[in-house]
Coordinates of C-alpha atoms in Angstrom, one line a residue:
X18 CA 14.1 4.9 28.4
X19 CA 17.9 5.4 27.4
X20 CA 18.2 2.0 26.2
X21 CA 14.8 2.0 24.2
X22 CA 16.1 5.2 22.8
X23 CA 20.0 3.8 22.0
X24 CA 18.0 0.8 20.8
X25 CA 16.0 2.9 18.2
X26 CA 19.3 4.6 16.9
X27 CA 21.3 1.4 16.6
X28 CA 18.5 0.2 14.4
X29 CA 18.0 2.5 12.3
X30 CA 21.6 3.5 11.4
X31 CA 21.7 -1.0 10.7
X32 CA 19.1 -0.1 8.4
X33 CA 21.3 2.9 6.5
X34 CA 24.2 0.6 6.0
X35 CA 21.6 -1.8 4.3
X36 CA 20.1 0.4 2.4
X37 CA 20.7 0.3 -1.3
X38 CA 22.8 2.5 -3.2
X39 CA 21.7 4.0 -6.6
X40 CA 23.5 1.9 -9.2
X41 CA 22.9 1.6 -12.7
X42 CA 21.9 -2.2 -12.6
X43 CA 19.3 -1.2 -9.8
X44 CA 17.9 1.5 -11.2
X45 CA 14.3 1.2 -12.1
X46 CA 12.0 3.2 -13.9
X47 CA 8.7 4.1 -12.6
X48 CA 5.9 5.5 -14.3
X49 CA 3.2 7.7 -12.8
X50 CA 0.4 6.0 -15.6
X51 CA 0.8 2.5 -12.9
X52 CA 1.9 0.2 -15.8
X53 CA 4.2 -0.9 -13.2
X54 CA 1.5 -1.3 -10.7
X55 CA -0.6 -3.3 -13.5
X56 CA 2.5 -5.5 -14.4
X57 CA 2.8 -6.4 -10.8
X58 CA -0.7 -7.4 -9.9
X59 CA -0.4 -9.8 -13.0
X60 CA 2.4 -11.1 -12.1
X61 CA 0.9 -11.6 -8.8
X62 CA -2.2 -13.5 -10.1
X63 CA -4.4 -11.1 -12.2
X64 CA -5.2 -7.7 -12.8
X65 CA -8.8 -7.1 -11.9
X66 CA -10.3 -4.9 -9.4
X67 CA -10.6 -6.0 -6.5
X68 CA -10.6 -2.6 -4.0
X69 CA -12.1 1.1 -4.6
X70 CA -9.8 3.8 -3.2
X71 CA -12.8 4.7 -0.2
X72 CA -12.8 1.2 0.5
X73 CA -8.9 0.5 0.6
X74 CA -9.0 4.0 2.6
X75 CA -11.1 2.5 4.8
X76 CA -9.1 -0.6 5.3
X77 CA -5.6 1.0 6.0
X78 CA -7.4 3.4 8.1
X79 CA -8.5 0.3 10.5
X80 CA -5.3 -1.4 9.3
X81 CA -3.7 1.3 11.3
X82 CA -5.9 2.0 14.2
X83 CA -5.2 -0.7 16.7
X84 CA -4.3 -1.7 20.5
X85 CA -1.0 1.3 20.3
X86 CA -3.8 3.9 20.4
X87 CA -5.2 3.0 23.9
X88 CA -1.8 3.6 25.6
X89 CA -1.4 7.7 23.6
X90 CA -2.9 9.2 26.7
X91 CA 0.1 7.9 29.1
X92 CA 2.2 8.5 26.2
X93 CA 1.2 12.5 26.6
X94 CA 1.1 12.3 30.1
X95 CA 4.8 11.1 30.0
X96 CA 5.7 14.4 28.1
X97 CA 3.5 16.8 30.5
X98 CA 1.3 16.2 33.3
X99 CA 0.0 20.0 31.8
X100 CA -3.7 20.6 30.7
X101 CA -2.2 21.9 27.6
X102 CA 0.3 19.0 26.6
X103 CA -2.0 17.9 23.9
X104 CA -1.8 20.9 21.8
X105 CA 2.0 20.1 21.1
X106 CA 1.0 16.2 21.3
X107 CA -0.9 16.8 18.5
X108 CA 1.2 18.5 16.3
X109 CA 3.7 15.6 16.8
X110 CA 1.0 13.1 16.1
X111 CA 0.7 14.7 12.6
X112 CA 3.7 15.0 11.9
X113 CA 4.6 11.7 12.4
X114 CA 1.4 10.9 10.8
X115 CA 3.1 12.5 7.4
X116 CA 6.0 11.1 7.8
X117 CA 4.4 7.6 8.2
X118 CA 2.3 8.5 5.2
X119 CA 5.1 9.2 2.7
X120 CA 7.3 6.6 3.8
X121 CA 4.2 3.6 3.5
X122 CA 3.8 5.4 -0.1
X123 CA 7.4 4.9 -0.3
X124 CA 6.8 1.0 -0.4
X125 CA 4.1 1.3 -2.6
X126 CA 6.3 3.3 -5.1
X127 CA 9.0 0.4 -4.9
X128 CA 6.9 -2.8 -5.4
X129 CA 5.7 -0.7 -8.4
X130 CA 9.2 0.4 -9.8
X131 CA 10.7 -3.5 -9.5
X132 CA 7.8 -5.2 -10.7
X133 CA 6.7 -7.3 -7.8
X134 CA 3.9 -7.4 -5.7
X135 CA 5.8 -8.2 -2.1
X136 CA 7.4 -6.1 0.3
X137 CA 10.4 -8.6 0.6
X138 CA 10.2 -8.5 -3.2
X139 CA 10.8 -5.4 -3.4
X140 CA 13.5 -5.8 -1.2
X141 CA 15.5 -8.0 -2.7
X142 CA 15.0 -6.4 -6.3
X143 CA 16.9 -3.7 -5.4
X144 CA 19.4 -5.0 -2.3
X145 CA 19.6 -8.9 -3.2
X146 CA 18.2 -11.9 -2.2
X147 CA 20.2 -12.4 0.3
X148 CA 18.8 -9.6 2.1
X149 CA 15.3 -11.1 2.1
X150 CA 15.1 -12.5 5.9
X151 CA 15.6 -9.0 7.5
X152 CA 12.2 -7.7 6.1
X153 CA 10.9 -11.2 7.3
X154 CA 12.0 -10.8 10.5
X155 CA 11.0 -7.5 11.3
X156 CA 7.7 -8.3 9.7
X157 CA 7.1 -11.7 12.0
X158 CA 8.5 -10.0 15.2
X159 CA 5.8 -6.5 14.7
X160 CA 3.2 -9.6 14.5
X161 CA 4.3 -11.3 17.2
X162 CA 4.5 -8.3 19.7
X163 CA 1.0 -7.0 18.2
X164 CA -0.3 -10.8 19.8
X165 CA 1.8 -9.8 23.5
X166 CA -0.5 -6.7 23.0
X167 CA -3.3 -8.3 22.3
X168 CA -2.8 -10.7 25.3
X169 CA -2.0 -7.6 27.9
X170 CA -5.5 -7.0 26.8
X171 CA -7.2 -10.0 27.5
X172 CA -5.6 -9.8 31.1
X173 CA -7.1 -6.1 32.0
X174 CA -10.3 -6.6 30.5
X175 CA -11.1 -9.7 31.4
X176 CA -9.9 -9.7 35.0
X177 CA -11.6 -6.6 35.3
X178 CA -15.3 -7.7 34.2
X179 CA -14.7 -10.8 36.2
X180 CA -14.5 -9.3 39.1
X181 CA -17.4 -6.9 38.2
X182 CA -19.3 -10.1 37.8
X183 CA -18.3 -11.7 41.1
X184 CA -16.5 -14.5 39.3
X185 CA -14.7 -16.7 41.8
X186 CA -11.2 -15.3 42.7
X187 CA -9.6 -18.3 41.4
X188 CA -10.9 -17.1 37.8
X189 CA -10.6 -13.4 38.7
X190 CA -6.6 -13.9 38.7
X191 CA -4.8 -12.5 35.7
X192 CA -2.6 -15.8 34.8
X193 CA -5.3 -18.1 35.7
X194 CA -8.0 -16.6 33.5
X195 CA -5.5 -15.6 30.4
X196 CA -3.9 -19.5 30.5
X197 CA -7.4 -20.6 30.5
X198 CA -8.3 -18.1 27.5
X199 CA -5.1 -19.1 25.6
X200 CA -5.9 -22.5 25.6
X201 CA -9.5 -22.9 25.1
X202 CA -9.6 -19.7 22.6
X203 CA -6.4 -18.5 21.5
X204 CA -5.0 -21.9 20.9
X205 CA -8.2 -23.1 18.9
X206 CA -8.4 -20.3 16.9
X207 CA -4.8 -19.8 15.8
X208 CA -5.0 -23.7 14.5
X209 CA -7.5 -22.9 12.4
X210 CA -6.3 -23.4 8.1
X211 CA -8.7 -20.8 7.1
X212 CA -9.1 -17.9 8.4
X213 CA -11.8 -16.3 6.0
X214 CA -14.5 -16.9 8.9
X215 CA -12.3 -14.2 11.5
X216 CA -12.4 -11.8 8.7
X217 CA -15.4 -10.1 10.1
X218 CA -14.2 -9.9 13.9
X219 CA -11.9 -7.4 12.2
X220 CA -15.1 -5.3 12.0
X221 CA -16.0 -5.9 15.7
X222 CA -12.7 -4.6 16.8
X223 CA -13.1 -1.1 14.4
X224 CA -16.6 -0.6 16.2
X225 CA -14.4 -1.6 19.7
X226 CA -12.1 1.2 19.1
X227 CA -14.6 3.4 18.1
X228 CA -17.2 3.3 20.6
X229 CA -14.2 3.3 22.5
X230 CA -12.8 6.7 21.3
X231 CA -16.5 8.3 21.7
X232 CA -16.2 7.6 25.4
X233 CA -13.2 8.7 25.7
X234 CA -14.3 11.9 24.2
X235 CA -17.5 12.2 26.2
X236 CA -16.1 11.4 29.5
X237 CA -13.4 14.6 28.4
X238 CA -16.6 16.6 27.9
X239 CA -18.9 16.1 30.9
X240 CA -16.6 16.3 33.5
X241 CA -17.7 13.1 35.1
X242 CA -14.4 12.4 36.2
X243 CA -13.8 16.4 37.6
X244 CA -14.5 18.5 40.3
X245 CA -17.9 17.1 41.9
X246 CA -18.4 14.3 39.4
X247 CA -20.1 10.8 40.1
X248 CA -17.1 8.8 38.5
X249 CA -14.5 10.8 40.3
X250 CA -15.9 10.1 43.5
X251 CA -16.6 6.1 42.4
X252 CA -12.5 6.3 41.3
X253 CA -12.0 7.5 45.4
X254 CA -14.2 5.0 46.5
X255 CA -12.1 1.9 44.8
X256 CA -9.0 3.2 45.9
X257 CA -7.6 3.8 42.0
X258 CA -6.0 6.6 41.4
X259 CA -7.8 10.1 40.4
X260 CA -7.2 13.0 37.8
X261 CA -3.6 14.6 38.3
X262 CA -2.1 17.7 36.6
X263 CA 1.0 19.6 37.0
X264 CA 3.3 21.8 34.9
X265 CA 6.3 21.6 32.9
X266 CA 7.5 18.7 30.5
X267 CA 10.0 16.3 30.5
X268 CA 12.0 15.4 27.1
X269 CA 12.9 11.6 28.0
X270 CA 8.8 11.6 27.9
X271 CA 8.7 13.3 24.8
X272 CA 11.3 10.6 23.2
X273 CA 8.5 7.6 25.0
X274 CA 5.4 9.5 23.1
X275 CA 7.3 9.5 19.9
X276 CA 8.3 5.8 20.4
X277 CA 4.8 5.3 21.4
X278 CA 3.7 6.8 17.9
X279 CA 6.4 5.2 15.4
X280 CA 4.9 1.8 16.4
X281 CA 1.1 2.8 16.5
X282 CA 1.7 4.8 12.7
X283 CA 3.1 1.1 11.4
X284 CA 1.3 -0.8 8.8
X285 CA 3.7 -0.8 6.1
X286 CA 4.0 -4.2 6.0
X287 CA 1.0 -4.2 4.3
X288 CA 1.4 -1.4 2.0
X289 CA 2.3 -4.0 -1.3
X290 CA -1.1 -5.7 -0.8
X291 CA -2.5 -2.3 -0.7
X292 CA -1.3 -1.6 -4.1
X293 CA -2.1 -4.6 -5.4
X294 CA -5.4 -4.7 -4.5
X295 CA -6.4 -1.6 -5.6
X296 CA -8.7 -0.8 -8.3
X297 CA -7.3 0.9 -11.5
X298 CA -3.5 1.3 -9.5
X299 CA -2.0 4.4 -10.2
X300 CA 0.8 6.3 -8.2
X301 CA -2.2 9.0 -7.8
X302 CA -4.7 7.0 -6.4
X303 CA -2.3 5.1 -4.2
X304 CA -1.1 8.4 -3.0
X305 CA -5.0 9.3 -2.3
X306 CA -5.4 6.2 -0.1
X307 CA -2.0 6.6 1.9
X308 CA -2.8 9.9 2.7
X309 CA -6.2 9.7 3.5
X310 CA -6.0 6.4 5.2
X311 CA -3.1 8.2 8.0
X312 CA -5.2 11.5 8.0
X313 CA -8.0 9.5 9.5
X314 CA -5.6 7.6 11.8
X315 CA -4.5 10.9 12.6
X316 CA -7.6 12.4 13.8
X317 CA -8.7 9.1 16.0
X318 CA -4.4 9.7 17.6
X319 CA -5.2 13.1 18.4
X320 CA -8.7 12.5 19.7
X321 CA -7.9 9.8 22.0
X322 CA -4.6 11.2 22.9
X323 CA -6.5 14.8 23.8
X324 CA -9.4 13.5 25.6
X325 CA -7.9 11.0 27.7
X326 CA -4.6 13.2 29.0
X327 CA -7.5 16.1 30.1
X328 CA -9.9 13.6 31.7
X329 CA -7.1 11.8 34.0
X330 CA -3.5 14.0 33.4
X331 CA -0.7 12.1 34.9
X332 CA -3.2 9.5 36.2
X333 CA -3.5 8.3 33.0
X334 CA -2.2 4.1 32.7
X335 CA -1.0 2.5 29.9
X336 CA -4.4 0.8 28.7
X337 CA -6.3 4.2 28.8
X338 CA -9.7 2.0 30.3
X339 CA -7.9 0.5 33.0
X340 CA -8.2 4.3 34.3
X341 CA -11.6 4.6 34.4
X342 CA -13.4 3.6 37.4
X343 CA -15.1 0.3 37.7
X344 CA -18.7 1.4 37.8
X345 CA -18.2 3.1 34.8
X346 CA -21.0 1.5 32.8
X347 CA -19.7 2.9 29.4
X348 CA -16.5 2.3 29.9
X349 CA -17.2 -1.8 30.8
X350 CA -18.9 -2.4 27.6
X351 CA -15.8 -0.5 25.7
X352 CA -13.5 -3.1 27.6
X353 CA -16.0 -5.9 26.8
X354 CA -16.0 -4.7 23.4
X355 CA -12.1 -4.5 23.1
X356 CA -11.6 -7.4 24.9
X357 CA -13.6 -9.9 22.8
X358 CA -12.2 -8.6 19.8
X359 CA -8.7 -8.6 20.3
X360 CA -9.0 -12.4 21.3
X361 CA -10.8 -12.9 17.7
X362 CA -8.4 -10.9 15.7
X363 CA -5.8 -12.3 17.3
X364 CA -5.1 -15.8 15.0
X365 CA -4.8 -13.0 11.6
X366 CA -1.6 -11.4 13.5
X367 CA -0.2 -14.2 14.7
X368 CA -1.0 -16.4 11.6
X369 CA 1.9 -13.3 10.3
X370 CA 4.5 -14.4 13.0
X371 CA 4.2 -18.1 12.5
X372 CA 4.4 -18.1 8.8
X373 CA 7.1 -15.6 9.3
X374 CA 8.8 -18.0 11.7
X375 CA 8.8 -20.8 9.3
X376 CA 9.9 -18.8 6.5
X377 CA 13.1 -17.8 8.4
X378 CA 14.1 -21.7 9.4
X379 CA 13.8 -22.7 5.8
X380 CA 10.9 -24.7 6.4
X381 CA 10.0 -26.9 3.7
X382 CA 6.1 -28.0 3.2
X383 CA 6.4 -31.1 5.1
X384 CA 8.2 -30.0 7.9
X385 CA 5.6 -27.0 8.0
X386 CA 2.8 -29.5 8.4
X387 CA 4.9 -31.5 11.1
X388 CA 5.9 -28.5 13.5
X389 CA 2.4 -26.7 12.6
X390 CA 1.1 -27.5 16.2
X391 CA 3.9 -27.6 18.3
X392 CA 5.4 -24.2 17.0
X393 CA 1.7 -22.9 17.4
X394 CA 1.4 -24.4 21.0
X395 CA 4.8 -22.8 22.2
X396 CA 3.7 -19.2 20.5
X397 CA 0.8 -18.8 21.8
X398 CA 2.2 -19.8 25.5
X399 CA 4.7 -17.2 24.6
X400 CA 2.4 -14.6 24.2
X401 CA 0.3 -15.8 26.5
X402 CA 3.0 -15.9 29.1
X403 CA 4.4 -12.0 28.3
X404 CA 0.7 -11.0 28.7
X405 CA 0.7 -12.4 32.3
X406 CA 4.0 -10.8 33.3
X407 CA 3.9 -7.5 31.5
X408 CA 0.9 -5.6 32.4
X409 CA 1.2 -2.1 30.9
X410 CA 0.4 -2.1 27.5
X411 CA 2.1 1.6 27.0
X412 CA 5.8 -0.4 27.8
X413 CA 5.0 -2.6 25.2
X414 CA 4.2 -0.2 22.2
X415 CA 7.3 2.0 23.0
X416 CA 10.0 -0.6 23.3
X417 CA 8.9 -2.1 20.3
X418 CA 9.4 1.1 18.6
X419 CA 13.0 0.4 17.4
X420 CA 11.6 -2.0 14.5
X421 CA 9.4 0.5 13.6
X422 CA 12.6 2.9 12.8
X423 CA 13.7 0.4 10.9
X424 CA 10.7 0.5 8.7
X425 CA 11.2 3.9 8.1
X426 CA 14.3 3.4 7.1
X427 CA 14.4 0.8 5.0
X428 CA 11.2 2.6 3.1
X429 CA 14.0 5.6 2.4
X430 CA 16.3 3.2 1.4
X431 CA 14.5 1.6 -1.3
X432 CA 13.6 4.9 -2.5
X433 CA 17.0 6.0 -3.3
X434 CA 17.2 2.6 -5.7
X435 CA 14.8 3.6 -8.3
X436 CA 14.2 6.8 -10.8
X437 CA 10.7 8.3 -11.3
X438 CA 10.1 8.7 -14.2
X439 CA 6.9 11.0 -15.7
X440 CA 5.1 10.1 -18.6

């Protein structure tokens, strides 16, 4: 915890020393009418509509919502094993949730003010070029640890329903069945040159997560997993462990939620293609989507989060389903669900962290096409590898968290480099 902590700290104060300082030859003017906006979606390749703001909401909601919400519940657990931690949980939730809001406007605000349609464009408009890796970095390395999530995964789900379906034990092991995935799925898939064909799996794993949140919150409600309930006595029966709750907090588990939530709130990233790609772009209408896009986020954290620290307390594990019992009927097709999504959705993240990878070495278009499957080959073993070893998904989505501090700061930074400007 202390190092994840220092680790966060000595990020984000790299981040202040990089930020850019006002100065007059980086000063920028940006207007609230979106000329800027328009100027940069021509310059990006045309200024026609392409996304409504409930449809972009929609998007950055879903954009947001991924595999970091499934591990909130032993993120609230780590701050009190009380009935009544996720009051206070939730009040942190949203107020990171605002935070992350105004910072991913923040990004918005300066691809507008510079002119360019990138996030590393707006970087390096207002730091240098130089500069430009670091954004690339951070960008490639969030990707790449969203694929380790996405493999942790794989391994609980899929070992899981194996064994509910008597698969052989061989198959049933964890590194056996997720090297056997990663080659004859994972691999396959994340070779693939266009990846228009995955775009609707992104859909499967939004209907995942949210079947997955409504079971959640009716297993919270009818105390299946309390007192005399069926599902408590089928979690005594398997020997997993049961519903636990205490008092008091602790505040190295507070620092774990909050690390928890600084990586889940992160899709800023994406934030110029959200401006881009929005219909009529003004700094209002942007501002609608960012805000309604995190409030939604926000109330899926909080539910989760809620609902799964009062239906198993201190029981609950880093993947919130690997706590529910195994003949849970619901909760199998949530993880069935999950499971086959993330494997499907999995090529668009890491299709980020190779391109990001390439980008970095200098890679010219040749070599690109030379070290394609080879650099493929040894990521996804990577991944593949860190999802065998590393088996709660809650360790994962806090460590990770120092890059996300970075974000935020670097979104603050940029701010500071340009002058609003009302017209």
């Amino acid at each position: 915890m202390r190092r994840a902590v220092l680790l966060a700290f000595l990020a984000s104060q790299a981040a202040a020393r990089l930020a850019p300082q006002p100065s007059a030859a980086r000063t920028v003017a940006l207007r609230a009418d979106g000329s800027n906006f328009k100027q940069a979606a021509v310059a990006r390749g045309g200024a026609s509509a392409k996304s409504s703001v409930p449809a972009s909401t929609l998007n950055l909601a879903k954009n947001i919502v991924g595999s970091g919400v499934l591990a909130l519940p032993a993120g609230v657990a780590a701050y009190s094993s009380a009935r009544g931690a996720s009051a206070p949980a939730c009040l942190l939730i949203a107020a990171l949730g605002a935070v992350s809001a105004y910072c991913f406007a923040l990004v918005g605000r300066a691809c507008a003010a510079t002119g360019t349609s990138t996030y590393r464009g707006a970087w390096e408009k207002t730091v240098g070029p130089g500069t430009g890796g670091l954004i690339t970095g951070i960008c490639s390395f969030k990707t790449l640890v969203g694929c380790v999530s996405y493999c942790i995964i794989i391994g609980d789900t899929g070992t899981a329903l194996a064994k509910k379906l008597g698969a052989p034990a061989l198959l049933a092991r964890r590194d056996v069945l997720l090297s056997t995935v990663g080659a004859a799925v994972l691999f396959p898939l994340s070779m693939l040159r266009d990846l228009k064909s995955l775009a609707p799996t992104s859909m499967l794993g939004l209907a995942g997560m949210l079947y997955t949140a409504l079971v959640v919150v009716l297993r919270g409600l009818d105390g299946s997993y309390a007192g005399d309930g069926k599902m408590l006595a089928a979690l005594v029966a398997e020997g997993k462990p049961t519903p636990a709750f205490g008092t008091g907090s602790s505040p190295g588990g507070a620092l774990l939620l909050v690390s928890m939530l600084a990586t889940s709130f992160i899709a800023h990233y994406n934030a110029a293609n959200f401006y881009v790609e929005l219909e009529n772009p003004t700094l209002a209408r942007y501002g609608t989507v960012a805000g309604a896009g995190f409030s939604i986020a926000v109330a899926f954290f909080c539910a989760v989060a809620t609902f799964g620290h009062r239906t198993f307390g201190s029981a609950a594990q880093g993947f919130i389903l690997n706590s529910f019992a195994d003949a849970d009927a619901l909760a199998n097709v949530a993880k069935s669900l999950v499971g086959v999504a993330v494997a499907f959705t999995y090529p668009l993240l890491f299709k980020g962290a190779r391109d990001g990878l390439f980008e970095l070495l200098g890679s010219s278009d040749d070599d690109k096409e030379n070290m394609r499957t080879p650099v493929t080959a040894a990521l996804v073993a990577v991944t593949v590898l860190a999802g065998v070893t590393i088996r709660d998904l809650g360790f994962v989505v806090a460590r990770v968290s120092s890059a996300s501090f970075v974000s935020f700061a670097l979104s603050a930074g940029r701010a500071r480099s340009f002058t609003p400007v009302r017209s």
